[in-house]
């Protein structure tokens, strides 16, 4: 038996069910009061005009004004309820969707970085506070208005039903003519915006090599397609909306003609003639409003579907029991790692142990899987088979917030964040000035920071502002060393460093060794390898050699001598 598990969106809507029922209750009262204009016109024509009684006119007018004020107050309360419920819906889901957007970026290496889930939630919230939703609240009361029209006269009722059927046919044609086109336009627009965002992140490359024209042409292809699709959908929707309006307005005039005929035949009073026209207009208004807001409804339906799908595809993180503070022992058991979005493994069944306090240099040719191994050990990318353990527990079973305080990571591409230098080094947690300065000194960047006009309070952006590549790398290193981590992973830490930076890195490694921190250094440059305890050589995702540095170096030298050609005698 298939169990239908509700998504977080469905659960959130269930929590808001009471508010929606309250809005429906207010809609009942509002629609009841909507009958007021018809009754007023009926009484004015049949009582006031016929008798000439001014006091009756005054009392009727005062009563109807009070009812209109009450109706306006009820509509305001209903709108406030929907504003509150839409806000609550966003508050229930925005953190979850933020995590989903983060995971999409994390598992794609930044290639799928997008705020689309959060944009969809905002769009859905805006729809919940718009006129389109009011039409759906008001539509169930159409039968009540039609029943009253039948009470006025059967011909009024049948004429109104005929008109309602015509409007429903127009609505069905609107659905068929626009839904597919609008959905395609939204999908192309999202893809085009994503491509544009990726291009903007590489603005320097585009500008320096004169690629702007060609990049703009590729973007224009998508932009023009979106405009064409939207224009087609809007043209069709506009035509059908105009047809709907013509049907509704003409029907209200024609029902007056029908009413006049019935008055002449003395089957109804003049008041019923006017009241019937007003009441039919009210009965058909929800259908006309639905047609007018159909584009927004289709957009909201697509947003709901995308949110539902993504919330099902990416479940919420499980809560893990807090484990004791890690010490830094790493164990790989037949670990196989397939990068997200790929089908082929990059790390292929590696078994090894890195003891607490070891400094391990990870080397190998480009594409050997060094950075993939680093990400897997940190728990950024999952294993497809086997296990990676930290102090005996699989790295994915650790609570990330707890574990993060014991991890230091310096990626190849240094990303600093909007904020001060001290906030970046302290990882945007509570700033401990002593630890911030200690980490900066370990990275030998303390004196450099003090030379800035505002020192540690200097504001920097995501690209580091006016910082050079080496300065960004050393501040990133200070961030990795903050808080005395037990496991430090450095991916090409000296790629942008000068001689002074190299010396600072070597000094930091010695201090980490004294603190018994486990360190992995992925590098192509051999200078820093003199400070490592062990060497790990990868080749095509396989473990080629692993052991104490001197033994591995000797082994490599023997291999080189073995393959050297033997000199031929002269």
JSON list of N, CA, C and O in Angstrom, two decimals, residues 52-103:
[
{"chain": "A", "resi": 52, "resn": "UNK", "atom": "N", "xyz": [-44.01, 57.78, -2.91]},
{"chain": "A", "resi": 52, "resn": "UNK", "atom": "CA", "xyz": [-43.48, 59.12, -2.69]},
{"chain": "A", "resi": 52, "resn": "UNK", "atom": "C", "xyz": [-43.14, 59.39, -1.23]},
{"chain": "A", "resi": 52, "resn": "UNK", "atom": "O", "xyz": [-43.09, 60.56, -0.83]},
{"chain": "A", "resi": 53, "resn": "UNK", "atom": "N", "xyz": [-42.87, 58.34, -0.46]},
{"chain": "A", "resi": 53, "resn": "UNK", "atom": "CA", "xyz": [-42.61, 58.49, 0.98]},
{"chain": "A", "resi": 53, "resn": "UNK", "atom": "C", "xyz": [-41.12, 58.81, 1.19]},
{"chain": "A", "resi": 53, "resn": "UNK", "atom": "O", "xyz": [-40.25, 57.96, 1.04]},
{"chain": "A", "resi": 54, "resn": "UNK", "atom": "N", "xyz": [-40.81, 60.06, 1.55]},
{"chain": "A", "resi": 54, "resn": "UNK", "atom": "CA", "xyz": [-39.41, 60.48, 1.72]},
{"chain": "A", "resi": 54, "resn": "UNK", "atom": "C", "xyz": [-38.78, 59.90, 2.98]},
{"chain": "A", "resi": 54, "resn": "UNK", "atom": "O", "xyz": [-37.58, 59.61, 3.00]},
{"chain": "A", "resi": 55, "resn": "UNK", "atom": "N", "xyz": [-39.54, 59.75, 4.06]},
{"chain": "A", "resi": 55, "resn": "UNK", "atom": "CA", "xyz": [-38.98, 59.18, 5.29]},
{"chain": "A", "resi": 55, "resn": "UNK", "atom": "C", "xyz": [-38.55, 57.74, 5.08]},
{"chain": "A", "resi": 55, "resn": "UNK", "atom": "O", "xyz": [-37.52, 57.30, 5.59]},
{"chain": "A", "resi": 56, "resn": "UNK", "atom": "N", "xyz": [-39.32, 57.00, 4.28]},
{"chain": "A", "resi": 56, "resn": "UNK", "atom": "CA", "xyz": [-38.93, 55.61, 3.95]},
{"chain": "A", "resi": 56, "resn": "UNK", "atom": "C", "xyz": [-37.63, 55.61, 3.16]},
{"chain": "A", "resi": 56, "resn": "UNK", "atom": "O", "xyz": [-36.73, 54.80, 3.39]},
{"chain": "A", "resi": 57, "resn": "UNK", "atom": "N", "xyz": [-37.51, 56.55, 2.19]},
{"chain": "A", "resi": 57, "resn": "UNK", "atom": "CA", "xyz": [-36.28, 56.67, 1.40]},
{"chain": "A", "resi": 57, "resn": "UNK", "atom": "C", "xyz": [-35.09, 56.97, 2.30]},
{"chain": "A", "resi": 57, "resn": "UNK", "atom": "O", "xyz": [-34.00, 56.39, 2.14]},
{"chain": "A", "resi": 58, "resn": "UNK", "atom": "N", "xyz": [-35.29, 57.90, 3.26]},
{"chain": "A", "resi": 58, "resn": "UNK", "atom": "CA", "xyz": [-34.20, 58.26, 4.16]},
{"chain": "A", "resi": 58, "resn": "UNK", "atom": "C", "xyz": [-33.75, 57.06, 5.00]},
{"chain": "A", "resi": 58, "resn": "UNK", "atom": "O", "xyz": [-32.56, 56.79, 5.13]},
{"chain": "A", "resi": 59, "resn": "UNK", "atom": "N", "xyz": [-34.72, 56.33, 5.57]},
{"chain": "A", "resi": 59, "resn": "UNK", "atom": "CA", "xyz": [-34.38, 55.19, 6.42]},
{"chain": "A", "resi": 59, "resn": "UNK", "atom": "C", "xyz": [-33.70, 54.08, 5.61]},
{"chain": "A", "resi": 59, "resn": "UNK", "atom": "O", "xyz": [-32.72, 53.49, 6.06]},
{"chain": "A", "resi": 60, "resn": "UNK", "atom": "N", "xyz": [-34.24, 53.83, 4.42]},
{"chain": "A", "resi": 60, "resn": "UNK", "atom": "CA", "xyz": [-33.62, 52.82, 3.57]},
{"chain": "A", "resi": 60, "resn": "UNK", "atom": "C", "xyz": [-32.18, 53.20, 3.22]},
{"chain": "A", "resi": 60, "resn": "UNK", "atom": "O", "xyz": [-31.27, 52.35, 3.21]},
{"chain": "A", "resi": 61, "resn": "UNK", "atom": "N", "xyz": [-31.99, 54.48, 2.92]},
{"chain": "A", "resi": 61, "resn": "UNK", "atom": "CA", "xyz": [-30.64, 54.94, 2.55]},
{"chain": "A", "resi": 61, "resn": "UNK", "atom": "C", "xyz": [-29.67, 54.83, 3.73]},
{"chain": "A", "resi": 61, "resn": "UNK", "atom": "O", "xyz": [-28.52, 54.40, 3.55]},
{"chain": "A", "resi": 62, "resn": "UNK", "atom": "N", "xyz": [-30.11, 55.21, 4.92]},
{"chain": "A", "resi": 62, "resn": "UNK", "atom": "CA", "xyz": [-29.25, 55.10, 6.10]},
{"chain": "A", "resi": 62, "resn": "UNK", "atom": "C", "xyz": [-28.88, 53.64, 6.38]},
{"chain": "A", "resi": 62, "resn": "UNK", "atom": "O", "xyz": [-27.73, 53.31, 6.70]},
{"chain": "A", "resi": 63, "resn": "UNK", "atom": "N", "xyz": [-29.90, 52.77, 6.25]},
{"chain": "A", "resi": 63, "resn": "UNK", "atom": "CA", "xyz": [-29.64, 51.34, 6.49]},
{"chain": "A", "resi": 63, "resn": "UNK", "atom": "C", "xyz": [-28.63, 50.79, 5.48]},
{"chain": "A", "resi": 63, "resn": "UNK", "atom": "O", "xyz": [-27.69, 50.08, 5.83]},
{"chain": "A", "resi": 64, "resn": "UNK", "atom": "N", "xyz": [-28.81, 51.13, 4.20]},
{"chain": "A", "resi": 64, "resn": "UNK", "atom": "CA", "xyz": [-27.92, 50.59, 3.18]},
{"chain": "A", "resi": 64, "resn": "UNK", "atom": "C", "xyz": [-26.51, 51.14, 3.33]},
{"chain": "A", "resi": 64, "resn": "UNK", "atom": "O", "xyz": [-25.51, 50.43, 3.08]},
{"chain": "A", "resi": 65, "resn": "UNK", "atom": "N", "xyz": [-26.40, 52.42, 3.74]},
{"chain": "A", "resi": 65, "resn": "UNK", "atom": "CA", "xyz": [-25.05, 52.98, 3.96]},
{"chain": "A", "resi": 65, "resn": "UNK", "atom": "C", "xyz": [-24.35, 52.25, 5.10]},
{"chain": "A", "resi": 65, "resn": "UNK", "atom": "O", "xyz": [-23.16, 51.91, 5.00]},
{"chain": "A", "resi": 66, "resn": "UNK", "atom": "N", "xyz": [-25.09, 51.97, 6.19]},
{"chain": "A", "resi": 66, "resn": "UNK", "atom": "CA", "xyz": [-24.50, 51.22, 7.31]},
{"chain": "A", "resi": 66, "resn": "UNK", "atom": "C", "xyz": [-24.08, 49.82, 6.88]},
{"chain": "A", "resi": 66, "resn": "UNK", "atom": "O", "xyz": [-23.03, 49.32, 7.27]},
{"chain": "A", "resi": 67, "resn": "UNK", "atom": "N", "xyz": [-24.91, 49.19, 6.04]},
{"chain": "A", "resi": 67, "resn": "UNK", "atom": "CA", "xyz": [-24.55, 47.85, 5.55]},
{"chain": "A", "resi": 67, "resn": "UNK", "atom": "C", "xyz": [-23.32, 47.90, 4.66]},
{"chain": "A", "resi": 67, "resn": "UNK", "atom": "O", "xyz": [-22.47, 47.00, 4.70]},
{"chain": "A", "resi": 68, "resn": "UNK", "atom": "N", "xyz": [-23.21, 48.96, 3.84]},
{"chain": "A", "resi": 68, "resn": "UNK", "atom": "CA", "xyz": [-22.03, 49.09, 2.97]},
{"chain": "A", "resi": 68, "resn": "UNK", "atom": "C", "xyz": [-20.76, 49.30, 3.82]},
{"chain": "A", "resi": 68, "resn": "UNK", "atom": "O", "xyz": [-19.70, 48.75, 3.51]},
{"chain": "A", "resi": 69, "resn": "UNK", "atom": "N", "xyz": [-20.88, 50.10, 4.88]},
{"chain": "A", "resi": 69, "resn": "UNK", "atom": "CA", "xyz": [-19.73, 50.31, 5.78]},
{"chain": "A", "resi": 69, "resn": "UNK", "atom": "C", "xyz": [-19.34, 49.00, 6.44]},
{"chain": "A", "resi": 69, "resn": "UNK", "atom": "O", "xyz": [-18.15, 48.67, 6.56]},
{"chain": "A", "resi": 70, "resn": "UNK", "atom": "N", "xyz": [-20.36, 48.24, 6.88]},
{"chain": "A", "resi": 70, "resn": "UNK", "atom": "CA", "xyz": [-20.08, 46.93, 7.49]},
{"chain": "A", "resi": 70, "resn": "UNK", "atom": "C", "xyz": [-19.40, 45.99, 6.50]},
{"chain": "A", "resi": 70, "resn": "UNK", "atom": "O", "xyz": [-18.44, 45.30, 6.84]},
{"chain": "A", "resi": 71, "resn": "UNK", "atom": "N", "xyz": [-19.88, 46.01, 5.26]},
{"chain": "A", "resi": 71, "resn": "UNK", "atom": "CA", "xyz": [-19.28, 45.15, 4.23]},
{"chain": "A", "resi": 71, "resn": "UNK", "atom": "C", "xyz": [-17.83, 45.54, 3.96]},
{"chain": "A", "resi": 71, "resn": "UNK", "atom": "O", "xyz": [-16.95, 44.67, 3.83]},
{"chain": "A", "resi": 72, "resn": "UNK", "atom": "N", "xyz": [-17.57, 46.85, 3.93]},
{"chain": "A", "resi": 72, "resn": "UNK", "atom": "CA", "xyz": [-16.19, 47.31, 3.71]},
{"chain": "A", "resi": 72, "resn": "UNK", "atom": "C", "xyz": [-15.30, 46.88, 4.87]},
{"chain": "A", "resi": 72, "resn": "UNK", "atom": "O", "xyz": [-14.14, 46.44, 4.65]},
{"chain": "A", "resi": 73, "resn": "UNK", "atom": "N", "xyz": [-15.81, 46.95, 6.09]},
{"chain": "A", "resi": 73, "resn": "UNK", "atom": "CA", "xyz": [-15.03, 46.52, 7.26]},
{"chain": "A", "resi": 73, "resn": "UNK", "atom": "C", "xyz": [-14.74, 45.03, 7.19]},
{"chain": "A", "resi": 73, "resn": "UNK", "atom": "O", "xyz": [-13.62, 44.58, 7.49]},
{"chain": "A", "resi": 74, "resn": "UNK", "atom": "N", "xyz": [-15.75, 44.24, 6.79]},
{"chain": "A", "resi": 74, "resn": "UNK", "atom": "CA", "xyz": [-15.55, 42.79, 6.68]},
{"chain": "A", "resi": 74, "resn": "UNK", "atom": "C", "xyz": [-14.53, 42.46, 5.59]},
{"chain": "A", "resi": 74, "resn": "UNK", "atom": "O", "xyz": [-13.71, 41.55, 5.76]},
{"chain": "A", "resi": 75, "resn": "UNK", "atom": "N", "xyz": [-14.58, 43.18, 4.48]},
{"chain": "A", "resi": 75, "resn": "UNK", "atom": "CA", "xyz": [-13.60, 42.94, 3.41]},
{"chain": "A", "resi": 75, "resn": "UNK", "atom": "C", "xyz": [-12.18, 43.29, 3.88]},
{"chain": "A", "resi": 75, "resn": "UNK", "atom": "O", "xyz": [-11.22, 42.59, 3.54]},
{"chain": "A", "resi": 76, "resn": "UNK", "atom": "N", "xyz": [-12.08, 44.37, 4.66]},
{"chain": "A", "resi": 76, "resn": "UNK", "atom": "CA", "xyz": [-10.76, 44.73, 5.19]},
{"chain": "A", "resi": 76, "resn": "UNK", "atom": "C", "xyz": [-10.24, 43.66, 6.14]},
{"chain": "A", "resi": 76, "resn": "UNK", "atom": "O", "xyz": [-9.06, 43.27, 6.07]},
{"chain": "A", "resi": 77, "resn": "UNK", "atom": "N", "xyz": [-11.12, 43.15, 7.00]},
{"chain": "A", "resi": 77, "resn": "UNK", "atom": "CA", "xyz": [-10.71, 42.09, 7.94]},
{"chain": "A", "resi": 77, "resn": "UNK", "atom": "C", "xyz": [-10.31, 40.84, 7.17]},
{"chain": "A", "resi": 77, "resn": "UNK", "atom": "O", "xyz": [-9.29, 40.20, 7.48]},
{"chain": "A", "resi": 78, "resn": "UNK", "atom": "N", "xyz": [-11.08, 40.50, 6.13]},
{"chain": "A", "resi": 78, "resn": "UNK", "atom": "CA", "xyz": [-10.74, 39.32, 5.33]},
{"chain": "A", "resi": 78, "resn": "UNK", "atom": "C", "xyz": [-9.38, 39.49, 4.67]},
{"chain": "A", "resi": 78, "resn": "UNK", "atom": "O", "xyz": [-8.56, 38.56, 4.65]},
{"chain": "A", "resi": 79, "resn": "UNK", "atom": "N", "xyz": [-9.12, 40.67, 4.12]},
{"chain": "A", "resi": 79, "resn": "UNK", "atom": "CA", "xyz": [-7.81, 40.90, 3.49]},
{"chain": "A", "resi": 79, "resn": "UNK", "atom": "C", "xyz": [-6.69, 40.82, 4.50]},
{"chain": "A", "resi": 79, "resn": "UNK", "atom": "O", "xyz": [-5.60, 40.28, 4.21]},
{"chain": "A", "resi": 80, "resn": "UNK", "atom": "N", "xyz": [-6.93, 41.31, 5.73]},
{"chain": "A", "resi": 80, "resn": "UNK", "atom": "CA", "xyz": [-5.90, 41.22, 6.76]},
{"chain": "A", "resi": 80, "resn": "UNK", "atom": "C", "xyz": [-5.63, 39.79, 7.18]},
{"chain": "A", "resi": 80, "resn": "UNK", "atom": "O", "xyz": [-4.49, 39.41, 7.46]},
{"chain": "A", "resi": 81, "resn": "UNK", "atom": "N", "xyz": [-6.69, 38.98, 7.21]},
{"chain": "A", "resi": 81, "resn": "UNK", "atom": "CA", "xyz": [-6.51, 37.56, 7.53]},
{"chain": "A", "resi": 81, "resn": "UNK", "atom": "C", "xyz": [-5.62, 36.90, 6.50]},
{"chain": "A", "resi": 81, "resn": "UNK", "atom": "O", "xyz": [-4.69, 36.15, 6.82]},
{"chain": "A", "resi": 82, "resn": "UNK", "atom": "N", "xyz": [-5.87, 37.19, 5.21]},
{"chain": "A", "resi": 82, "resn": "UNK", "atom": "CA", "xyz": [-5.07, 36.58, 4.15]},
{"chain": "A", "resi": 82, "resn": "UNK", "atom": "C", "xyz": [-3.64, 37.11, 4.16]},
{"chain": "A", "resi": 82, "resn": "UNK", "atom": "O", "xyz": [-2.70, 36.37, 3.84]},
{"chain": "A", "resi": 83, "resn": "UNK", "atom": "N", "xyz": [-3.46, 38.38, 4.52]},
{"chain": "A", "resi": 83, "resn": "UNK", "atom": "CA", "xyz": [-2.10, 38.92, 4.65]},
{"chain": "A", "resi": 83, "resn": "UNK", "atom": "C", "xyz": [-1.36, 38.19, 5.77]},
{"chain": "A", "resi": 83, "resn": "UNK", "atom": "O", "xyz": [-0.20, 37.77, 5.62]},
{"chain": "A", "resi": 84, "resn": "UNK", "atom": "N", "xyz": [-2.05, 38.00, 6.91]},
{"chain": "A", "resi": 84, "resn": "UNK", "atom": "CA", "xyz": [-1.42, 37.31, 8.05]},
{"chain": "A", "resi": 84, "resn": "UNK", "atom": "C", "xyz": [-1.10, 35.87, 7.71]},
{"chain": "A", "resi": 84, "resn": "UNK", "atom": "O", "xyz": [-0.01, 35.37, 8.03]},
{"chain": "A", "resi": 85, "resn": "UNK", "atom": "N", "xyz": [-2.04, 35.18, 7.06]},
{"chain": "A", "resi": 85, "resn": "UNK", "atom": "CA", "xyz": [-1.82, 33.77, 6.76]},
{"chain": "A", "resi": 85, "resn": "UNK", "atom": "C", "xyz": [-0.72, 33.59, 5.72]},
{"chain": "A", "resi": 85, "resn": "UNK", "atom": "O", "xyz": [0.08, 32.65, 5.79]},
{"chain": "A", "resi": 86, "resn": "UNK", "atom": "N", "xyz": [-0.64, 34.52, 4.75]},
{"chain": "A", "resi": 86, "resn": "UNK", "atom": "CA", "xyz": [0.43, 34.42, 3.75]},
{"chain": "A", "resi": 86, "resn": "UNK", "atom": "C", "xyz": [1.79, 34.69, 4.38]},
{"chain": "A", "resi": 86, "resn": "UNK", "atom": "O", "xyz": [2.79, 34.04, 4.04]},
{"chain": "A", "resi": 87, "resn": "UNK", "atom": "N", "xyz": [1.81, 35.64, 5.32]},
{"chain": "A", "resi": 87, "resn": "UNK", "atom": "CA", "xyz": [3.07, 35.91, 6.04]},
{"chain": "A", "resi": 87, "resn": "UNK", "atom": "C", "xyz": [3.48, 34.71, 6.88]},
{"chain": "A", "resi": 87, "resn": "UNK", "atom": "O", "xyz": [4.66, 34.32, 6.91]},
{"chain": "A", "resi": 88, "resn": "UNK", "atom": "N", "xyz": [2.50, 34.09, 7.55]},
{"chain": "A", "resi": 88, "resn": "UNK", "atom": "CA", "xyz": [2.81, 32.90, 8.35]},
{"chain": "A", "resi": 88, "resn": "UNK", "atom": "C", "xyz": [3.30, 31.76, 7.48]},
{"chain": "A", "resi": 88, "resn": "UNK", "atom": "O", "xyz": [4.25, 31.04, 7.84]},
{"chain": "A", "resi": 89, "resn": "UNK", "atom": "N", "xyz": [2.69, 31.60, 6.30]},
{"chain": "A", "resi": 89, "resn": "UNK", "atom": "CA", "xyz": [3.12, 30.55, 5.38]},
{"chain": "A", "resi": 89, "resn": "UNK", "atom": "C", "xyz": [4.57, 30.75, 4.98]},
{"chain": "A", "resi": 89, "resn": "UNK", "atom": "O", "xyz": [5.35, 29.78, 4.94]},
{"chain": "A", "resi": 90, "resn": "UNK", "atom": "N", "xyz": [4.94, 31.99, 4.68]},
{"chain": "A", "resi": 90, "resn": "UNK", "atom": "CA", "xyz": [6.33, 32.25, 4.30]},
{"chain": "A", "resi": 90, "resn": "UNK", "atom": "C", "xyz": [7.27, 32.02, 5.48]},
{"chain": "A", "resi": 90, "resn": "UNK", "atom": "O", "xyz": [8.37, 31.48, 5.30]},
{"chain": "A", "resi": 91, "resn": "UNK", "atom": "N", "xyz": [6.86, 32.41, 6.67]},
{"chain": "A", "resi": 91, "resn": "UNK", "atom": "CA", "xyz": [7.72, 32.21, 7.83]},
{"chain": "A", "resi": 91, "resn": "UNK", "atom": "C", "xyz": [7.90, 30.73, 8.14]},
{"chain": "A", "resi": 91, "resn": "UNK", "atom": "O", "xyz": [8.94, 30.30, 8.62]},
{"chain": "A", "resi": 92, "resn": "UNK", "atom": "N", "xyz": [6.87, 29.91, 7.85]},
{"chain": "A", "resi": 92, "resn": "UNK", "atom": "CA", "xyz": [6.97, 28.47, 8.09]},
{"chain": "A", "resi": 92, "resn": "UNK", "atom": "C", "xyz": [7.93, 27.79, 7.12]},
{"chain": "A", "resi": 92, "resn": "UNK", "atom": "O", "xyz": [8.53, 26.76, 7.45]},
{"chain": "A", "resi": 93, "resn": "UNK", "atom": "N", "xyz": [8.07, 28.36, 5.91]},
{"chain": "A", "resi": 93, "resn": "UNK", "atom": "CA", "xyz": [8.80, 27.66, 4.86]},
{"chain": "A", "resi": 93, "resn": "UNK", "atom": "C", "xyz": [10.11, 28.33, 4.43]},
{"chain": "A", "resi": 93, "resn": "UNK", "atom": "O", "xyz": [10.93, 27.69, 3.79]},
{"chain": "A", "resi": 94, "resn": "UNK", "atom": "N", "xyz": [10.30, 29.62, 4.76]},
{"chain": "A", "resi": 94, "resn": "UNK", "atom": "CA", "xyz": [11.45, 30.31, 4.16]},
{"chain": "A", "resi": 94, "resn": "UNK", "atom": "C", "xyz": [12.79, 29.73, 4.61]},
{"chain": "A", "resi": 94, "resn": "UNK", "atom": "O", "xyz": [13.73, 29.63, 3.82]},
{"chain": "A", "resi": 95, "resn": "UNK", "atom": "N", "xyz": [12.91, 29.33, 5.89]},
{"chain": "A", "resi": 95, "resn": "UNK", "atom": "CA", "xyz": [14.18, 28.74, 6.33]},
{"chain": "A", "resi": 95, "resn": "UNK", "atom": "C", "xyz": [14.44, 27.40, 5.65]},
{"chain": "A", "resi": 95, "resn": "UNK", "atom": "O", "xyz": [15.57, 27.10, 5.26]},
{"chain": "A", "resi": 96, "resn": "UNK", "atom": "N", "xyz": [13.39, 26.63, 5.50]},
{"chain": "A", "resi": 96, "resn": "UNK", "atom": "CA", "xyz": [13.52, 25.32, 4.82]},
{"chain": "A", "resi": 96, "resn": "UNK", "atom": "C", "xyz": [13.93, 25.51, 3.37]},
{"chain": "A", "resi": 96, "resn": "UNK", "atom": "O", "xyz": [14.81, 24.80, 2.86]},
{"chain": "A", "resi": 97, "resn": "UNK", "atom": "N", "xyz": [13.34, 26.48, 2.70]},
{"chain": "A", "resi": 97, "resn": "UNK", "atom": "CA", "xyz": [13.67, 26.72, 1.30]},
{"chain": "A", "resi": 97, "resn": "UNK", "atom": "C", "xyz": [15.05, 27.37, 1.15]},
{"chain": "A", "resi": 97, "resn": "UNK", "atom": "O", "xyz": [15.73, 27.14, 0.15]},
{"chain": "A", "resi": 98, "resn": "UNK", "atom": "N", "xyz": [15.46, 28.15, 2.14]},
{"chain": "A", "resi": 98, "resn": "UNK", "atom": "CA", "xyz": [16.82, 28.68, 2.13]},
{"chain": "A", "resi": 98, "resn": "UNK", "atom": "C", "xyz": [17.83, 27.52, 2.18]},
{"chain": "A", "resi": 98, "resn": "UNK", "atom": "O", "xyz": [18.83, 27.51, 1.45]},
{"chain": "A", "resi": 99, "resn": "UNK", "atom": "N", "xyz": [17.56, 26.53, 3.02]},
{"chain": "A", "resi": 99, "resn": "UNK", "atom": "CA", "xyz": [18.44, 25.36, 3.10]},
{"chain": "A", "resi": 99, "resn": "UNK", "atom": "C", "xyz": [18.45, 24.59, 1.80]},
{"chain": "A", "resi": 99, "resn": "UNK", "atom": "O", "xyz": [19.50, 24.09, 1.36]},
{"chain": "A", "resi": 100, "resn": "UNK", "atom": "N", "xyz": [17.29, 24.50, 1.13]},
{"chain": "A", "resi": 100, "resn": "UNK", "atom": "CA", "xyz": [17.23, 23.80, -0.15]},
{"chain": "A", "resi": 100, "resn": "UNK", "atom": "C", "xyz": [18.05, 24.53, -1.20]},
{"chain": "A", "resi": 100, "resn": "UNK", "atom": "O", "xyz": [18.81, 23.91, -1.96]},
{"chain": "A", "resi": 101, "resn": "UNK", "atom": "N", "xyz": [17.91, 25.86, -1.27]},
{"chain": "A", "resi": 101, "resn": "UNK", "atom": "CA", "xyz": [18.70, 26.64, -2.23]},
{"chain": "A", "resi": 101, "resn": "UNK", "atom": "C", "xyz": [20.19, 26.47, -1.94]},
{"chain": "A", "resi": 101, "resn": "UNK", "atom": "O", "xyz": [21.01, 26.35, -2.86]},
{"chain": "A", "resi": 102, "resn": "UNK", "atom": "N", "xyz": [20.54, 26.43, -0.65]},
{"chain": "A", "resi": 102, "resn": "UNK", "atom": "CA", "xyz": [21.93, 26.24, -0.26]},
{"chain": "A", "resi": 102, "resn": "UNK", "atom": "C", "xyz": [22.43, 24.86, -0.71]},
{"chain": "A", "resi": 102, "resn": "UNK", "atom": "O", "xyz": [23.53, 24.72, -1.25]},
{"chain": "A", "resi": 103, "resn": "UNK", "atom": "N", "xyz": [21.61, 23.82, -0.48]},
{"chain": "A", "resi": 103, "resn": "UNK", "atom": "CA", "xyz": [22.02, 22.46, -0.85]},
{"chain": "A", "resi": 103, "resn": "UNK", "atom": "C", "xyz": [22.16, 22.32, -2.36]},
{"chain": "A", "resi": 103, "resn": "UNK", "atom": "O", "xyz": [23.06, 21.63, -2.84]}
]
